[in-house]
XYZ file of C-alpha atoms in Angstrom:
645
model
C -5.223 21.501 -9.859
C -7.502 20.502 -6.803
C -6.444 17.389 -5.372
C -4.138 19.449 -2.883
C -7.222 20.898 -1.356
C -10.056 18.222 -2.062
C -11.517 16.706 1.864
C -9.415 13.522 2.695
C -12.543 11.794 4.152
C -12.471 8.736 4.250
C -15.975 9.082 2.876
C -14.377 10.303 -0.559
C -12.346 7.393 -1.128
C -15.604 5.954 -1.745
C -16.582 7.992 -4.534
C -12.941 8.414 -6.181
C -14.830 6.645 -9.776
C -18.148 8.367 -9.012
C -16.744 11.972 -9.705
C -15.292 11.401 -12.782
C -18.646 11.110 -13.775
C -18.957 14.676 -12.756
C -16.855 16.874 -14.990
C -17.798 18.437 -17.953
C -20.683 15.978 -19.397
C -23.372 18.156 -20.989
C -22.403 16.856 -24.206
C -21.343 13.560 -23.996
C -24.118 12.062 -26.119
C -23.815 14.463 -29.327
C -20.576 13.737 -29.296
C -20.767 10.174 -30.245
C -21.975 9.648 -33.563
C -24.026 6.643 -34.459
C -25.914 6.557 -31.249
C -29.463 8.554 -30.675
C -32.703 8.357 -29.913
C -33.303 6.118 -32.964
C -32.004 2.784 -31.049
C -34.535 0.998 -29.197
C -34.206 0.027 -24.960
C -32.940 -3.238 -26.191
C -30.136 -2.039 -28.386
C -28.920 0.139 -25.850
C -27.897 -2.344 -23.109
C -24.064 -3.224 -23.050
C -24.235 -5.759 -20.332
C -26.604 -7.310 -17.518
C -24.496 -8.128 -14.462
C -27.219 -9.715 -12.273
C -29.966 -7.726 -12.111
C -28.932 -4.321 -13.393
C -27.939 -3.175 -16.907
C -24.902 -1.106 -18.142
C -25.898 0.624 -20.749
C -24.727 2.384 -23.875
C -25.371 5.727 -22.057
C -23.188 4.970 -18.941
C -20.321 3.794 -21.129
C -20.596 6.943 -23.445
C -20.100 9.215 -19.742
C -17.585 7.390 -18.552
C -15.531 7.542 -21.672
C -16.100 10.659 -23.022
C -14.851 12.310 -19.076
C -11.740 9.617 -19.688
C -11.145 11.091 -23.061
C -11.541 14.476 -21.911
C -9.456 14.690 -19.319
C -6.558 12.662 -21.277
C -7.035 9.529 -19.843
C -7.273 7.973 -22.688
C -5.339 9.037 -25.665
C -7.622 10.576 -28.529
C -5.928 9.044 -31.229
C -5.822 5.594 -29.994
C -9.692 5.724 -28.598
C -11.437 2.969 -30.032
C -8.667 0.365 -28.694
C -9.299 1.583 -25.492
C -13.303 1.345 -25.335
C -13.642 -2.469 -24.840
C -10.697 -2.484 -21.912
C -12.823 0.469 -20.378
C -16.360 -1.070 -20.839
C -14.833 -4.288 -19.248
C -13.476 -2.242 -16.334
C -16.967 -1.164 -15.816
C -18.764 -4.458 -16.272
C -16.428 -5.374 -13.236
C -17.199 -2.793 -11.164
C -20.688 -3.961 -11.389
C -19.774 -7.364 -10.760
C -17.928 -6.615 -7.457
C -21.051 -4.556 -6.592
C -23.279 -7.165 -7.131
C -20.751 -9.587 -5.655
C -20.626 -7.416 -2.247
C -24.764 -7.334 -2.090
C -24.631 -11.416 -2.643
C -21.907 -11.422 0.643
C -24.306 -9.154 2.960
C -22.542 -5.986 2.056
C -25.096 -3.067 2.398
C -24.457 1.041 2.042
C -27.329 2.771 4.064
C -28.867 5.810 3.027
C -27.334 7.613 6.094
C -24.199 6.699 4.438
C -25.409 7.659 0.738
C -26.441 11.516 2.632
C -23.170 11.913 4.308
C -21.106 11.159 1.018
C -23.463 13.645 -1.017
C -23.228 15.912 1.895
C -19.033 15.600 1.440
C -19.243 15.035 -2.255
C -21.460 18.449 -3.215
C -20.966 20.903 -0.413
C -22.811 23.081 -2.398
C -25.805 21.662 -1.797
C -25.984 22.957 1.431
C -25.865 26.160 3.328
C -23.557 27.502 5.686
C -25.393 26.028 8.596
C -25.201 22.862 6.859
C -28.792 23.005 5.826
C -29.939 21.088 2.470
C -30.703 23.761 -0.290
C -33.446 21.566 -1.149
C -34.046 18.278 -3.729
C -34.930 20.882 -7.121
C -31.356 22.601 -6.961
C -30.027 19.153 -6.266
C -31.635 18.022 -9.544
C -31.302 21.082 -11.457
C -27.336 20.855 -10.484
C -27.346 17.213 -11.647
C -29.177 17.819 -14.665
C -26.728 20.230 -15.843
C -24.674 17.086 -15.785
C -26.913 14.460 -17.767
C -27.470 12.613 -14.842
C -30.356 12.028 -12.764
C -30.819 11.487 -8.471
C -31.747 8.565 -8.929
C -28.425 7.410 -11.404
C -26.433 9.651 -9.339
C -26.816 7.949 -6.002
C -27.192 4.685 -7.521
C -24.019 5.102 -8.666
C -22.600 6.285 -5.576
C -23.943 3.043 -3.721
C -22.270 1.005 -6.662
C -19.072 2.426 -6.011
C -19.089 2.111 -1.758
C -20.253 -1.233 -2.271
C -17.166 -2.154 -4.252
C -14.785 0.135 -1.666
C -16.358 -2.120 0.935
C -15.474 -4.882 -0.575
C -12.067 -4.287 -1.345
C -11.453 -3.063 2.012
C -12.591 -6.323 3.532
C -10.416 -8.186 1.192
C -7.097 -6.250 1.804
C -7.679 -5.784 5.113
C -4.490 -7.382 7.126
C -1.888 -6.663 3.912
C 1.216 -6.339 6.080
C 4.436 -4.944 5.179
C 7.196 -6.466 7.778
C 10.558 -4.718 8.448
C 12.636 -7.552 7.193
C 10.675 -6.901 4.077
C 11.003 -3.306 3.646
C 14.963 -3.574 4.732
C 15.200 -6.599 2.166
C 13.975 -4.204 -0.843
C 15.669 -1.379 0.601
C 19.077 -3.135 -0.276
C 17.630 -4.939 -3.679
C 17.225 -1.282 -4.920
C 19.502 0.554 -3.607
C 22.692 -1.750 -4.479
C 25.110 -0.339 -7.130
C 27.470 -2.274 -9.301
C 30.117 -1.120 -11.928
C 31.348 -3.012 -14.221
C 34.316 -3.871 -16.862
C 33.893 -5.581 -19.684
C 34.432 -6.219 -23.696
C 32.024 -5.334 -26.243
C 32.016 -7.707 -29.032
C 29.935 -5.836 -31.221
C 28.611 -6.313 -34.561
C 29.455 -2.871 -36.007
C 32.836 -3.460 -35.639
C 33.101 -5.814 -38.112
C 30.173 -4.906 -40.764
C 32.422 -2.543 -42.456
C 35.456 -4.116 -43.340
C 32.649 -7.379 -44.503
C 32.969 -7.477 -48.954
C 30.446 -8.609 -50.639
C 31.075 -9.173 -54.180
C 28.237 -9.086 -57.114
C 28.443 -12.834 -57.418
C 28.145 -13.859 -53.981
C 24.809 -11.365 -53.955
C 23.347 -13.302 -56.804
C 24.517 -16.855 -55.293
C 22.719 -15.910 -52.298
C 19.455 -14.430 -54.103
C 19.518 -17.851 -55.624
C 19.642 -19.608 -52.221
C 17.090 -17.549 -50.865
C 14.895 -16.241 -53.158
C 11.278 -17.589 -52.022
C 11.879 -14.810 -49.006
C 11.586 -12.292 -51.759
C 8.603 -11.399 -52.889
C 6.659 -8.253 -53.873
C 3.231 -8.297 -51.942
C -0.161 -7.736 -53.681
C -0.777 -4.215 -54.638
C -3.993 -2.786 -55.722
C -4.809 0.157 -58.037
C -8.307 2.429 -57.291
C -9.989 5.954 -57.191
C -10.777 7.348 -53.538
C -13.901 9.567 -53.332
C -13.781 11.865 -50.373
C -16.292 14.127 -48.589
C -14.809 17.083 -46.288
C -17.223 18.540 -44.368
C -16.152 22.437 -44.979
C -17.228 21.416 -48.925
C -20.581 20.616 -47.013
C -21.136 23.457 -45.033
C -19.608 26.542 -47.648
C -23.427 27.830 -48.482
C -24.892 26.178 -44.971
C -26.789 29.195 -42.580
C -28.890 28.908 -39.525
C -31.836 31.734 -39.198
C -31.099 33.751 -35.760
C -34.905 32.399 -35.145
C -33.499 28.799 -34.833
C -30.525 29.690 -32.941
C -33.143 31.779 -30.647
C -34.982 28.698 -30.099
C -31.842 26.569 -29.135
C -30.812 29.189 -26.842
C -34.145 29.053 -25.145
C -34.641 25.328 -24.820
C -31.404 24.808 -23.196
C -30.816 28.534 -21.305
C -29.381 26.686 -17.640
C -26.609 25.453 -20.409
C -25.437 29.191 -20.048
C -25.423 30.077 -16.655
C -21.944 30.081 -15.140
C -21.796 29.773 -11.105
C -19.954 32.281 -9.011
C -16.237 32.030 -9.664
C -12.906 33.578 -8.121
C -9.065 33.365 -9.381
C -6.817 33.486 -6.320
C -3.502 32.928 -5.620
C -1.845 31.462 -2.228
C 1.042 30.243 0.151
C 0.892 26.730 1.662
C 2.750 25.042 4.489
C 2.294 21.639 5.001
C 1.019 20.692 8.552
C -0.465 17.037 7.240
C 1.512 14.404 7.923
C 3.979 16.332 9.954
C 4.295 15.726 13.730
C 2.135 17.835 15.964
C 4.889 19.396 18.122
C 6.094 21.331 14.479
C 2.205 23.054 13.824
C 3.251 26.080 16.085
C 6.323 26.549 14.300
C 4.922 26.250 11.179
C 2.031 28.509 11.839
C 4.961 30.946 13.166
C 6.684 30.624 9.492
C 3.005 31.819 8.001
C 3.028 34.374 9.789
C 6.064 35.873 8.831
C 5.338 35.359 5.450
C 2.564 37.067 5.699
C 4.211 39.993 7.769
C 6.616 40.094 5.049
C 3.833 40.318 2.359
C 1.888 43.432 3.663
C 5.297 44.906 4.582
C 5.528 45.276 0.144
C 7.331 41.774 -0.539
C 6.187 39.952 -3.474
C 3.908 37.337 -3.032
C 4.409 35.439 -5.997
C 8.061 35.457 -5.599
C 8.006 34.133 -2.084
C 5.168 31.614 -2.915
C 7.745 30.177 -5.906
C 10.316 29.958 -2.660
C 8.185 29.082 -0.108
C 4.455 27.236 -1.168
C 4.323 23.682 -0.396
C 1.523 23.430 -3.273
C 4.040 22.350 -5.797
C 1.149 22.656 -8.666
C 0.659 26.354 -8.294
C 4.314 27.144 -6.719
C 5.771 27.385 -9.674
C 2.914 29.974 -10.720
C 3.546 32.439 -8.143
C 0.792 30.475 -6.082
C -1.942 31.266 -8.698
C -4.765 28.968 -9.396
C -7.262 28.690 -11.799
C -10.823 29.847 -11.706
C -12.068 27.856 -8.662
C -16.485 27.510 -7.710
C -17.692 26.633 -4.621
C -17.597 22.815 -3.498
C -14.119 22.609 -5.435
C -11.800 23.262 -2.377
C -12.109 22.442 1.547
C -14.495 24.891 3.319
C -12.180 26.632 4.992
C -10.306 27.882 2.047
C -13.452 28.509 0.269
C -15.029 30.289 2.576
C -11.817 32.702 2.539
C -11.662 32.577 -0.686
C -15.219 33.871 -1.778
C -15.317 36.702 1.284
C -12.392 38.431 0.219
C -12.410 41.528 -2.098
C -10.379 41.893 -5.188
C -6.408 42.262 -4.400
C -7.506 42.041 -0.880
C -4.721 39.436 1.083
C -6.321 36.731 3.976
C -4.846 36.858 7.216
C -3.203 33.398 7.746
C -5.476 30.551 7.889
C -5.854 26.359 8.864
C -6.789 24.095 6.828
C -6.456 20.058 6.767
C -3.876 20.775 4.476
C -1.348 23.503 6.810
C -1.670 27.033 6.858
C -2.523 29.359 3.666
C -2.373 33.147 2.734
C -4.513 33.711 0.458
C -4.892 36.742 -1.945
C -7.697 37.317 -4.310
C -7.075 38.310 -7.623
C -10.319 38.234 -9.849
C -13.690 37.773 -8.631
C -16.725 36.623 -10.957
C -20.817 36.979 -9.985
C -23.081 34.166 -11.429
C -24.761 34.813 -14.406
C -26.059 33.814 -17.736
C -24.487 34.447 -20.622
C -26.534 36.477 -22.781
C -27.283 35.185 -26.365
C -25.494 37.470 -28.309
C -22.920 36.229 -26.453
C -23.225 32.984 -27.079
C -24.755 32.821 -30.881
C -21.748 31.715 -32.462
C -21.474 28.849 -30.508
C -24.974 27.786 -31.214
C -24.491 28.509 -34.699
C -21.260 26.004 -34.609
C -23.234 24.030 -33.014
C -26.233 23.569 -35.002
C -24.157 23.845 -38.528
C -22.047 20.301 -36.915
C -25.359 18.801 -36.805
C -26.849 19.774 -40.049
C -23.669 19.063 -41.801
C -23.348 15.399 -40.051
C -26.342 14.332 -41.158
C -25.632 15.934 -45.083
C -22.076 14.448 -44.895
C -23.856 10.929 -44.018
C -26.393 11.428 -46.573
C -24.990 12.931 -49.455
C -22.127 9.909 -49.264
C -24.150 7.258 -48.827
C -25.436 8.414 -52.051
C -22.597 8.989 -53.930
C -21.434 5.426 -52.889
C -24.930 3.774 -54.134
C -24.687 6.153 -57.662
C -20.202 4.556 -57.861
C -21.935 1.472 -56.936
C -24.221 1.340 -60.009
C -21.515 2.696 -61.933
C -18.170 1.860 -60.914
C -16.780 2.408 -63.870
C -17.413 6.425 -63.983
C -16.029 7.988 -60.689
C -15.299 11.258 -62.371
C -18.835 11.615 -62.646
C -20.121 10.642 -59.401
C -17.582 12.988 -57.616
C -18.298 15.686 -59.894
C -22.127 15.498 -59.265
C -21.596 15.173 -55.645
C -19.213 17.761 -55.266
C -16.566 14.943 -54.042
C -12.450 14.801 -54.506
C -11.322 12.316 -56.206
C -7.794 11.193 -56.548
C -6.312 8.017 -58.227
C -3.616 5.556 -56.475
C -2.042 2.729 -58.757
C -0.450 -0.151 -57.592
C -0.243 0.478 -53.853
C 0.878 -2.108 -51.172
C -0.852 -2.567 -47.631
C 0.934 -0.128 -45.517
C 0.892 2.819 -47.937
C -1.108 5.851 -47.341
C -4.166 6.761 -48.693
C -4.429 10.064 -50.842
C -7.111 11.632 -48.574
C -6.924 9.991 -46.131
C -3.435 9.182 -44.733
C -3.238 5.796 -43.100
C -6.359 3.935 -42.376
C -6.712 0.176 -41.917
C -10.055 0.208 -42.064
C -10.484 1.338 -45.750
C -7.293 -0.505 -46.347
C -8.362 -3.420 -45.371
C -11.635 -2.809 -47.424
C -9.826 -2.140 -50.568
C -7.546 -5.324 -50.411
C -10.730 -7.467 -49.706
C -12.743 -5.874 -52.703
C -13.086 -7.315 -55.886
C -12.452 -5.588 -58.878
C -14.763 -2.911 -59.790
C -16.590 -3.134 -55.958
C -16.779 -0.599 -54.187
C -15.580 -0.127 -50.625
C -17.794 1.005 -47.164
C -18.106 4.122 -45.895
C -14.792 5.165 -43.954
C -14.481 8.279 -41.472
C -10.786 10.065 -42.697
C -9.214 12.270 -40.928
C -10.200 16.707 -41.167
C -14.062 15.216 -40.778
C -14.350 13.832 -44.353
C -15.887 10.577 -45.530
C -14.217 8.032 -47.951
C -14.878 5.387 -50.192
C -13.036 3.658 -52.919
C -13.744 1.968 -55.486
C -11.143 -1.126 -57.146
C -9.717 -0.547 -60.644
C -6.815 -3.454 -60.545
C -5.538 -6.248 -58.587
C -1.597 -6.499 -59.071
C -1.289 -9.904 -57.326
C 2.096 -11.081 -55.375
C 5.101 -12.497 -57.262
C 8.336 -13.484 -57.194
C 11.138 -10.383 -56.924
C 13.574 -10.209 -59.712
C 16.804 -9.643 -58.352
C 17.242 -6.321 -59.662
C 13.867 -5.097 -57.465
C 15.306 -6.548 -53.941
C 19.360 -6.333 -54.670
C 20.528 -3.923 -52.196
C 18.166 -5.672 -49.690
C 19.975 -9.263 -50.609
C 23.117 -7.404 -50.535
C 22.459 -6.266 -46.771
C 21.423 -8.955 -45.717
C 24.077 -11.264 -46.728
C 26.318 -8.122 -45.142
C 24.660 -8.603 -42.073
C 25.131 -12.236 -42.077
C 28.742 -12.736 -42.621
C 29.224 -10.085 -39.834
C 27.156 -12.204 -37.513
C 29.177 -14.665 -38.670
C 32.468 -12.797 -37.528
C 30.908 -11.922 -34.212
C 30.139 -15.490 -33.474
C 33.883 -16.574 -34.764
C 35.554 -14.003 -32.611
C 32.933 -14.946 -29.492
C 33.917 -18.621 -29.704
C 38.037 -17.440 -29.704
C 36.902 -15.120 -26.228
C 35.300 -18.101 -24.723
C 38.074 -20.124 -25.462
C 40.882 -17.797 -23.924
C 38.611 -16.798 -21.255
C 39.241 -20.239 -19.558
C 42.629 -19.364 -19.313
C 42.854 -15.613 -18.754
C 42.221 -16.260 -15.146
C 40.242 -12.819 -14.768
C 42.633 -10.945 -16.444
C 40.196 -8.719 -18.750
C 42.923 -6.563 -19.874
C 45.130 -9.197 -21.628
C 41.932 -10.891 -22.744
C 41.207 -8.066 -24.740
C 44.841 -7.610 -26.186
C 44.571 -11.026 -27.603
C 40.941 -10.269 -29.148
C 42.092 -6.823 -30.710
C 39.605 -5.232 -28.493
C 38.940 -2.906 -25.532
C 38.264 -2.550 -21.612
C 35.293 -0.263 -21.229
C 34.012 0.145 -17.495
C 30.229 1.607 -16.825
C 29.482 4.173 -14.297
C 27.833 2.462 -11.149
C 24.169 1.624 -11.554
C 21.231 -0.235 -10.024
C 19.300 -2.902 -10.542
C 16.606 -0.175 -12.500
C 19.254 1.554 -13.906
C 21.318 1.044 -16.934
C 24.998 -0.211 -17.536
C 26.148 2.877 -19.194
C 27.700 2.088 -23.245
C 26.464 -2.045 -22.613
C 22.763 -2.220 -21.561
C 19.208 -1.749 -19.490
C 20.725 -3.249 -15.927
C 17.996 -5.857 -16.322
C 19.864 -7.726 -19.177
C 23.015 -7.987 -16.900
C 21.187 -9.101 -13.956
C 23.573 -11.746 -13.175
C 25.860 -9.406 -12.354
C 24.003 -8.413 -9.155
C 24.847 -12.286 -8.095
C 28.657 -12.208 -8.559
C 31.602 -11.493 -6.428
C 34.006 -8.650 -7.264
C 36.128 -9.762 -9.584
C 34.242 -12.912 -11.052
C 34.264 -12.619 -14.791
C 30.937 -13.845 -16.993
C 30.030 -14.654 -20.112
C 30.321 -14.357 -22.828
C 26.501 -13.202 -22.791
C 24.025 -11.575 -25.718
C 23.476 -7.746 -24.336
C 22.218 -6.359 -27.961
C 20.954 -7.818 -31.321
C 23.888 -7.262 -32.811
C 27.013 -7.932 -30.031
C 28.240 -9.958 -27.388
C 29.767 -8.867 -23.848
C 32.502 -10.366 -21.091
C 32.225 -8.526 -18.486
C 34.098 -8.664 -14.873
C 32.262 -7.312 -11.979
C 34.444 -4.336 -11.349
C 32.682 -2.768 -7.871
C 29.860 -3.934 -5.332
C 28.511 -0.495 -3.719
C 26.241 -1.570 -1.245
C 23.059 0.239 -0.436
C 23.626 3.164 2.122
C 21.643 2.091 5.155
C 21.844 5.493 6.668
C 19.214 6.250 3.639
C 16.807 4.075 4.886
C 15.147 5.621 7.619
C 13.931 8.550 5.060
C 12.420 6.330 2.742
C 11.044 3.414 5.578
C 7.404 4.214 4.872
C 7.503 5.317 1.251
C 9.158 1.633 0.670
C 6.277 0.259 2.542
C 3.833 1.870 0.901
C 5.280 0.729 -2.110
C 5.511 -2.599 -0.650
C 1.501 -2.726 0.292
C 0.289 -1.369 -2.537
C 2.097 -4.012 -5.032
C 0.301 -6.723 -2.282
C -3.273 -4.966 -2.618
C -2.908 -4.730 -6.196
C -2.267 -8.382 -6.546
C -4.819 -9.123 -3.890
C -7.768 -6.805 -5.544
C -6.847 -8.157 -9.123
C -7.241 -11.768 -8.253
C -10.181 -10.696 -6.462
C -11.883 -9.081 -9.719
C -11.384 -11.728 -11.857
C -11.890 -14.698 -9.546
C -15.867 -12.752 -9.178
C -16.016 -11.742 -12.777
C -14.845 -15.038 -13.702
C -17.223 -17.185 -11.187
C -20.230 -14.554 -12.229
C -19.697 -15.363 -16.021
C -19.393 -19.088 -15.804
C -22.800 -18.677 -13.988
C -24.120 -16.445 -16.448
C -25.117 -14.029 -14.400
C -22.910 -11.927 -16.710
C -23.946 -11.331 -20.254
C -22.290 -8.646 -22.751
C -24.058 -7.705 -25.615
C -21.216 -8.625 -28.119
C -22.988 -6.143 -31.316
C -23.898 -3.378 -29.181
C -20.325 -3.116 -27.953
C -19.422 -3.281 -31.501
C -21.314 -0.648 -32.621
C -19.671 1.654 -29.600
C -16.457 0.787 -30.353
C -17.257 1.884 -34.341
C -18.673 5.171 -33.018
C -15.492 6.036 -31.959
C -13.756 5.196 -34.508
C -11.140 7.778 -35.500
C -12.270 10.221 -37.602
């Protein structure tokens, strides 16, 4: 909602990774379960990349702000944990690379990026508020100076580096022209769809021909293992129906962690921007004269969100009526904070500069700092402190339920009932079937169809918080399919064949008369029994409208007007001749608006490759000279913690 307003700096491009260590992190740690203070220094160490450690900690930030902010998608976490923890492993190693090369950030350098980073921190004569509220501010965070800056120097090392790499990436004007044209080029085209549809429903297949060709084929029929066995779950609300937490302990909490509470001065405001970046300087003063009349307009009675939906060049809040969301100081560009917070409710700003163009800006709420008072928040803590308790009863009570199954696997009934546990039976299911209680889970799956008989699965987190086991009452092993099991399956299959079959015939017969048609689509496709379709034009990212993606006609891109191809594959099931019907070359006139959004383009695919073969030449070099070491369990064990529940 920010980025419109955040300082363009080139200080900040340093820090881009640093802040998204920033947002929201109180309670990254009891979030993750299977990590506390019960693992030793040792355990907790992910990596060493030269000298320093990345650590269990670090990872758990870093993902949990990721996960947050929907970076990574929830449901798909734990695939994403290794990629991210060997994203940060090479961060480090380009660090540590850059200090190896010479490359040093100086603590000047360090002061000025806090000093842009957390304008907060200082007053409005730029004074420092002092090194307590600094630490009190990052505390609020989990973080500490000392892994705060550190991790600021980490990441302007690596910018550094980088930058010295790409330096020189040139975009010429033959180049941008040249990719102009690749994109921009349109081709239509006719052609003749010999398509497998077509035929598959006048195909017969008669019953003897099915059982000839179950005969033929029948090893390719088979019904997998299945596996019969009772599923003993845990749901947490089972766990917490009779669970309360005194207002003593929840008094307690509250006072051990009161700065948890305190929310920092806040306003909601809404605004008008006109762009002035990136704009030549001789259009500011008209600009600022468009403001102006906006604003005349606005104390004159118009509606301000109306003409900020017509007007605002803040396409994020436009389309709001220029409102934002709750905004606290060091989250926009001075100027517009310091007009933000000095204006009174409903009050409107005259019209003001910053890097960004000219704003109106109208207050709508305003909020003092202050901490919320227990009462107020009680039922959080009590949430709060019932998640834990119930966690650790969940974890407990099923780890003994699993022992008692364990001892007696042949009585589930009675462990669930003692344990207060559902229990639900599943006979003879296959691999990819879900789980009564569970849904779909390949971890217990793939428990149950490695168990024994009568053994009794690991603990498995389900989905709706619950915890699962299972325990194996029969293995139904694979076998041969009778034919009456699999016979509409042989029957479309051998469907499907003989219309491949047809396809092919009548693709052979176009190839033939294609030598001889002399271009002539038209009369090609009299002879065939088929049609002329023609696509709408399209580019090379585009699609051929009715045949396919553009990319699996490419060739087309390469031939004259007129020039007939093929016959080609353009779908599973069909085959294509097509005649290139209309070259529509790319409109040059076009190319001036888009000169430097091409390039752009252009430089960034060249950095990209350049800064990729640059991360894993270092992290490749670094590893072969084992100055890179990943603790293989411990990332194990993180990747299991989040591990969908």
């Amino acid at each position: 909602m920010f980025d419109l307003f955040r300082s363009r700096k080139k200080s900040v491009k340093y820090l881009l990774s640093a802040i998204m260590l920033l947002v929201a992190l109180s309670m990254v740690i009891t979030l993750v379960p299977g990590f506390g203070s019960g693992m030793g220094s040792n355990e907790q160490v992910l990596a060493k990349i030269g000298g320093t450690e990345l650590t269990v900690r670090e990872a758990q930030i870093n993902l949990q702000s990721a996960i947050r902010e929907g970076r990574i998608p929830n449901e798909i976490v734990e695939h994403y944990v290794p990629l991210y923890v060997k994203k940060m492993i090479a961060d480090r190693a380009l660090a540590y690379q850059a200090e190896k090369m010479g490359l040093r950030v100086t603590e000047e350098e360090v002061a000025k990026a806090i000093r842009t980073l957390l304008p907060q921190l200082f007053d409005a004569n730029g004074k420092f508020v002092g090194r307590d509220s600094y630490a009190a501010f990052l505390a609020q965070l989990n973080l500490t100076i000392p892994e705060f800056e550190e991790n600021l120097r980490k990441q302007m090392l690596v910018t550094k580096l980088q930058d010295l790499v790409l330096e020189g990436t040139v975009v010429t004007d033959e180049e941008v022209e040249r990719e102009f044209k690749r994109t921009q080029e349109k081709i239509k085209l006719d052609y003749i769809l010999i398509a497998q549809s077509k035929y598959k429903a006048s195909v017969k297949v008669t019953p003897e021909e099915v059982k000839e060709y179950f005969a033929k084929t029948r090893e390719s029929y088979q019904i997998p293992e299945k596996r019969s066995f009772r599923v003993l779950a845990l749901d947490e609300a089972t766990v917490s129906a009779n669970l309360t937490v005194s207002d003593d302990d929840l008094r307690r909490a509250y006072e051990a962690d009161k700065d948890r509470f305190r929310t920092p001065e806040r306003v909601k405001v809404r605004h008008i921007l006109l762009k002035t970046s990136e704009k030549p300087k001789e259009e500011v003063a008209k600009i600022r004269a468009r403001a102006e009349e906006l604003l005349k307009q606005i104390r004159a009675g118009a509606d301000f969100a109306e003409l900020a939906k017509k007007n605002s060049e803040d396409t994020a809040s436009a389309v709001n009526g220029g409102a934002m969301d709750w905004i606290t100081r060091g989250q926009t560009v001075p100027n517009f904070e310091k007009t933000a917070f000095s204006l009174k409710p409903k009050e409107i700003s005259d019209v003001i500069e910053t890097e960004y163009g000219f704003h109106i800006v109208q207050l709508l709420e305003k909020e003092d700092a202050k901490l919320r008072s227990f009462e107020e928040v009680k039922g959080e803590l009590a949430q709060e402190a019932k998640r834990q308790i119930v966690f650790d009863r969940l974890q407990t009570t099923a780890e003994q339920a699993r022992d008692a199954l364990a001892k007696t696997p042949n009585q589930p009934d009675a462990v669930a009932q003692k344990f207060g546990m559902k229990l639900a039976s599943v006979e003879k299911a296959a691999q990819n079937d879900p789980i009564p209680e569970v849904g779909v889970s390949r971890e217990l799956t793939d428990a149950i169809f490695t168990a024994q008989k009568g053994e009794v699965t690991p603990i498995v987190q389900a989905p709706g918080n619950k915890l699962v086991f299972a325990v194996v009452t029969d293995i139904h092993p694979q076998r041969q399919a009778e034919l009456a099991e699999v016979e509409q399956q042989v029957r479309d299959r051998l469907a499907t064949e003989k219309a491949q079959q047809m396809v092919q015939q009548k693709t052979n017969e176009a190839a033939e008369k294609l030598k001889t048609a002399n271009g002539d689509l038209q009369k090609l496709a009299r002879e065939l029994g088929l049609e002329v379709k023609t696509t709408p034009e399209f580019t090379r990212d585009g699609v051929a409208e009715g045949l396919a993606p553009a990319s699996s006609v490419s060739e087309a891109f390469s031939k004259q007007v007129g020039e007939v191809f093929g016959p080609i594959s353009v779908i599973p099931e069909g085959n294509a001749i097509i005649r290139v019907a209309a070259k529509i070359p790319a409109d040059m006139t076009q190319l001036a608006a888009q000169r430097e959004q091409i390039r752009n383009k252009l430089k960034s695919e060249k950095a990209r490759e350049r800064q990729e073969l640059l991360e894993d030449s270092i992290v490749t070099q670094l590893t072969n000279d084992r100055e890179i070491k990943v603790n293989q369990s411990v990332l194990t064990r993180l990747v299991n913690a989040y591990r969908r529940s």
